[in-house]
Short mmCIF file of C-alpha atoms in Angstrom, two decimals:
data_model
loop_
_atom_site.label_atom_id
_atom_site.label_comp_id
_atom_site.label_asym_id
_atom_site.label_seq_id
_atom_site.Cartn_x
_atom_site.Cartn_y
_atom_site.Cartn_z
CA UNK A 1 0.00 0.00 0.00
CA UNK A 2 1.17 3.52 -0.77
CA UNK A 3 1.99 5.82 2.12
CA UNK A 4 -0.55 8.61 2.59
CA UNK A 5 2.35 11.10 2.60
CA UNK A 6 3.50 10.05 -0.86
CA UNK A 7 1.69 11.74 -3.77
CA UNK A 8 0.10 9.32 -6.23
CA UNK A 9 2.05 8.53 -9.38
CA UNK A 10 0.18 9.86 -12.39
CA UNK A 11 2.80 9.53 -15.14
CA UNK A 12 5.45 6.85 -15.54
CA UNK A 13 8.29 7.03 -18.03
CA UNK A 14 9.25 3.64 -19.41
CA UNK A 15 12.69 2.94 -20.87
CA UNK A 16 13.03 -0.25 -22.92
CA UNK A 17 14.34 -1.81 -26.10
CA UNK A 18 13.01 -1.24 -29.61
CA UNK A 19 13.77 -4.95 -30.10
CA UNK A 20 11.42 -7.69 -28.86
CA UNK A 21 14.33 -9.57 -27.29
CA UNK A 22 14.95 -13.30 -27.31
CA UNK A 23 12.44 -14.51 -24.72
CA UNK A 24 8.67 -14.26 -25.27
CA UNK A 25 8.29 -13.11 -21.66
CA UNK A 26 9.90 -9.78 -22.54
CA UNK A 27 7.09 -8.80 -24.93
CA UNK A 28 4.49 -10.28 -22.61
CA UNK A 29 5.77 -8.22 -19.68
CA UNK A 30 5.84 -5.03 -21.76
CA UNK A 31 2.25 -5.66 -22.83
CA UNK A 32 1.20 -6.41 -19.27
CA UNK A 33 2.90 -3.26 -17.99
CA UNK A 34 0.94 -1.16 -20.49
CA UNK A 35 -2.34 -2.77 -19.46
CA UNK A 36 -1.65 -2.31 -15.74
CA UNK A 37 -0.76 1.36 -16.28
CA UNK A 38 -4.13 1.83 -17.96
CA UNK A 39 -5.97 -0.09 -15.23
CA UNK A 40 -4.38 2.11 -12.58
CA UNK A 41 -5.08 5.27 -14.59
CA UNK A 42 -1.39 6.04 -14.95
CA UNK A 43 -0.24 7.76 -18.12
CA UNK A 44 2.78 6.63 -20.14
CA UNK A 45 5.79 8.62 -21.28
CA UNK A 46 8.19 6.76 -23.57
CA UNK A 47 10.76 7.23 -26.31
CA UNK A 48 8.39 7.01 -29.29
CA UNK A 49 8.07 4.44 -32.06
CA UNK A 50 6.12 1.20 -32.23
CA UNK A 51 8.70 -1.56 -32.48
CA UNK A 52 9.80 -4.12 -29.91
CA UNK A 53 9.08 -3.57 -26.24
CA UNK A 54 8.53 0.15 -26.85
CA UNK A 55 5.68 -0.65 -29.20
CA UNK A 56 4.21 -3.34 -26.97
CA UNK A 57 3.98 -1.20 -23.82
CA UNK A 58 2.73 1.91 -25.63
CA UNK A 59 0.05 0.11 -27.66
CA UNK A 60 -1.26 -1.74 -24.59
CA UNK A 61 -1.39 1.44 -22.52
CA UNK A 62 -3.05 3.41 -25.33
CA UNK A 63 -5.68 0.76 -26.03
CA UNK A 64 -6.37 0.54 -22.30
CA UNK A 65 -7.18 4.25 -22.14
CA UNK A 66 -3.96 5.80 -20.86
CA UNK A 67 -2.63 8.99 -22.34
CA UNK A 68 0.59 8.16 -24.15
CA UNK A 69 3.35 10.65 -24.93
CA UNK A 70 6.17 9.58 -27.21
CA UNK A 71 9.24 11.82 -27.12
CA UNK A 72 11.47 11.26 -30.12
CA UNK A 73 14.39 13.08 -31.74
CA UNK A 74 13.52 14.47 -35.15
CA UNK A 75 16.30 12.43 -36.78
CA UNK A 76 14.81 9.16 -35.53
CA UNK A 77 11.30 10.19 -36.54
CA UNK A 78 12.36 11.13 -40.06
CA UNK A 79 14.59 8.09 -40.36
CA UNK A 80 11.59 5.84 -39.68
CA UNK A 81 13.68 3.14 -38.02
CA UNK A 82 11.61 2.58 -34.88
CA UNK A 83 8.11 2.81 -36.33
CA UNK A 84 5.25 5.25 -35.91
CA UNK A 85 4.77 6.74 -32.45
CA UNK A 86 1.69 5.64 -30.50
CA UNK A 87 -0.44 8.40 -28.97
CA UNK A 88 0.87 11.97 -28.94
CA UNK A 89 4.29 12.55 -30.49
CA UNK A 90 6.65 15.28 -29.35
CA UNK A 91 9.70 15.76 -31.56
CA UNK A 92 12.90 17.20 -30.09
CA UNK A 93 16.30 18.07 -31.51
CA UNK A 94 18.71 15.88 -29.56
CA UNK A 95 18.88 12.75 -27.42
CA UNK A 96 19.76 14.89 -24.40
CA UNK A 97 16.68 17.04 -24.93
CA UNK A 98 14.60 13.87 -25.29
CA UNK A 99 15.70 12.62 -21.87
CA UNK A 100 15.11 16.02 -20.25
CA UNK A 101 11.58 16.24 -21.67
CA UNK A 102 10.78 12.69 -20.61
CA UNK A 103 12.11 13.47 -17.13
CA UNK A 104 9.99 16.60 -16.80
CA UNK A 105 6.81 14.76 -17.79
CA UNK A 106 7.30 11.79 -15.43
CA UNK A 107 6.63 11.14 -11.75
CA UNK A 108 8.54 7.82 -11.79
CA UNK A 109 10.62 5.62 -14.10
CA UNK A 110 10.62 1.96 -15.08
CA UNK A 111 13.20 0.14 -17.18
CA UNK A 112 12.14 -2.99 -19.00
CA UNK A 113 14.85 -5.10 -20.65
CA UNK A 114 16.81 -3.20 -23.27
CA UNK A 115 20.24 -2.39 -24.64
CA UNK A 116 22.69 0.49 -24.42
CA UNK A 117 20.05 3.18 -24.80
CA UNK A 118 17.93 1.76 -21.98
CA UNK A 119 20.95 1.43 -19.69
CA UNK A 120 22.13 4.95 -20.49
CA UNK A 121 18.70 6.39 -19.71
CA UNK A 122 18.14 4.56 -16.45
CA UNK A 123 21.65 5.30 -15.15
CA UNK A 124 21.42 8.93 -16.22
CA UNK A 125 18.20 9.34 -14.25
CA UNK A 126 19.70 7.40 -11.33
CA UNK A 127 22.82 9.58 -11.23
CA UNK A 128 20.58 12.65 -11.07
CA UNK A 129 18.82 11.07 -8.09
CA UNK A 130 22.19 10.37 -6.43
CA UNK A 131 23.09 14.05 -6.86
CA UNK A 132 19.73 15.03 -5.30
CA UNK A 133 18.58 16.72 -8.50
CA UNK A 134 15.32 14.83 -8.04
CA UNK A 135 13.72 12.26 -5.73
CA UNK A 136 11.49 10.47 -8.21
CA UNK A 137 11.33 6.67 -7.81
CA UNK A 138 13.18 4.48 -10.32
CA UNK A 139 12.61 0.79 -10.92
CA UNK A 140 13.89 -2.15 -12.93
CA UNK A 141 11.32 -4.69 -14.11
CA UNK A 142 13.53 -7.74 -13.75
CA UNK A 143 11.84 -10.01 -16.28
CA UNK A 144 13.27 -13.55 -16.24
CA UNK A 145 16.18 -12.30 -14.15
CA UNK A 146 17.34 -10.05 -17.00
CA UNK A 147 18.88 -7.54 -14.60
CA UNK A 148 20.34 -10.03 -12.10
CA UNK A 149 23.94 -9.52 -13.20
CA UNK A 150 23.51 -5.76 -13.27
CA UNK A 151 22.16 -5.76 -9.72
CA UNK A 152 25.06 -7.99 -8.64
CA UNK A 153 27.47 -5.52 -10.21
CA UNK A 154 25.91 -2.65 -8.25
CA UNK A 155 26.28 -4.66 -5.04
CA UNK A 156 29.92 -5.26 -6.00
CA UNK A 157 30.39 -1.51 -6.51
CA UNK A 158 29.10 -0.96 -2.97
CA UNK A 159 31.51 -3.57 -1.61
CA UNK A 160 34.39 -1.88 -3.42
CA UNK A 161 33.30 1.51 -2.03
CA UNK A 162 32.55 3.15 -5.38
CA UNK A 163 28.84 3.33 -4.61
CA UNK A 164 27.32 4.30 -1.28
CA UNK A 165 24.65 2.19 0.37
CA UNK A 166 22.13 5.02 0.06
CA UNK A 167 22.88 5.39 -3.67
CA UNK A 168 22.38 1.65 -4.12
CA UNK A 169 18.84 2.03 -2.75
CA UNK A 170 17.90 4.36 -5.61
CA UNK A 171 17.21 1.50 -8.02
CA UNK A 172 14.24 -0.61 -7.00
CA UNK A 173 13.80 -3.98 -8.68
CA UNK A 174 10.92 -6.43 -8.84
CA UNK A 175 9.97 -9.42 -10.98
CA UNK A 176 6.33 -8.44 -11.49
CA UNK A 177 4.66 -5.31 -12.79
CA UNK A 178 2.25 -5.01 -9.88
CA UNK A 179 4.94 -5.36 -7.22
CA UNK A 180 7.21 -2.85 -8.92
CA UNK A 181 4.54 -0.18 -9.28
CA UNK A 182 3.49 -0.69 -5.65
CA UNK A 183 7.11 -0.28 -4.53
CA UNK A 184 7.57 2.82 -6.67
CA UNK A 185 4.44 4.32 -5.17
CA UNK A 186 5.57 3.69 -1.59
CA UNK A 187 9.20 4.67 -2.21
CA UNK A 188 10.73 7.03 0.33
CA UNK A 189 14.10 8.42 -0.84
CA UNK A 190 17.17 8.32 1.36
CA UNK A 191 19.50 11.14 0.41
CA UNK A 192 23.19 10.95 1.22
CA UNK A 193 24.03 13.68 3.72
CA UNK A 194 26.78 15.09 1.51
CA UNK A 195 24.38 15.38 -1.44
CA UNK A 196 21.59 16.96 0.60
CA UNK A 197 23.63 20.18 0.77
CA UNK A 198 23.50 20.63 -3.01
CA UNK A 199 21.11 23.25 -4.34
CA UNK A 200 20.08 22.71 -7.96
CA UNK A 201 17.33 25.32 -7.98
CA UNK A 202 17.81 27.64 -10.96
CA UNK A 203 15.48 30.17 -9.34
CA UNK A 204 17.54 30.28 -6.15
CA UNK A 205 20.81 30.57 -8.09
CA UNK A 206 19.40 33.45 -10.13
CA UNK A 207 18.28 35.22 -6.94
CA UNK A 208 21.78 34.79 -5.48
CA UNK A 209 23.36 36.10 -8.71
CA UNK A 210 21.16 39.21 -8.62
CA UNK A 211 22.04 39.74 -4.96
CA UNK A 212 25.76 39.35 -5.65
CA UNK A 213 25.54 41.80 -8.54
CA UNK A 214 23.65 44.37 -6.47
CA UNK A 215 26.22 44.11 -3.66
CA UNK A 216 29.10 44.64 -6.08
CA UNK A 217 27.59 47.79 -7.60
#
């Protein structure tokens, strides 16, 4: 059950492969995730297109009644290599802008199985959480143990003191869609004390800059 102090998740960004993968369970899990999002009245943000797991989750969510936003770089859209976007399409200029837009539209993040792009996205978002840029929950849907070795590597990084225990808690993992969404909803972030001192507020920095300028005049 979600804590009453935690706001409900209304939009989830899903990172995943544009390939169907080797095991049939990958596509099945993507489809199931889309249907559960719709059942729970959660909207989907994803990277656009209609192929592989990206297509499966977006089509299932869209058909179930969820609003679907596909954020795609113009080059990929014009290249027509990942298929037609499901739902509303928002074209951006770069991959970096794509991730920023997806981040701004999401309350939480889920990574299904995928390749380099999926790993880059989920670790980028996780590193922002480590730096206390945001406190949005992040989860791995560990279908058929796909992420087992990755999770073991993260534990190894903690043992070797390259990753703090609190940073390791950023990535939630679960084998089922329902369990993962429940855990994302009840997630309470633990911020490393050294990171809690960081202030990423643009508004506050601009106020300080104006104050510094006025004092120097």
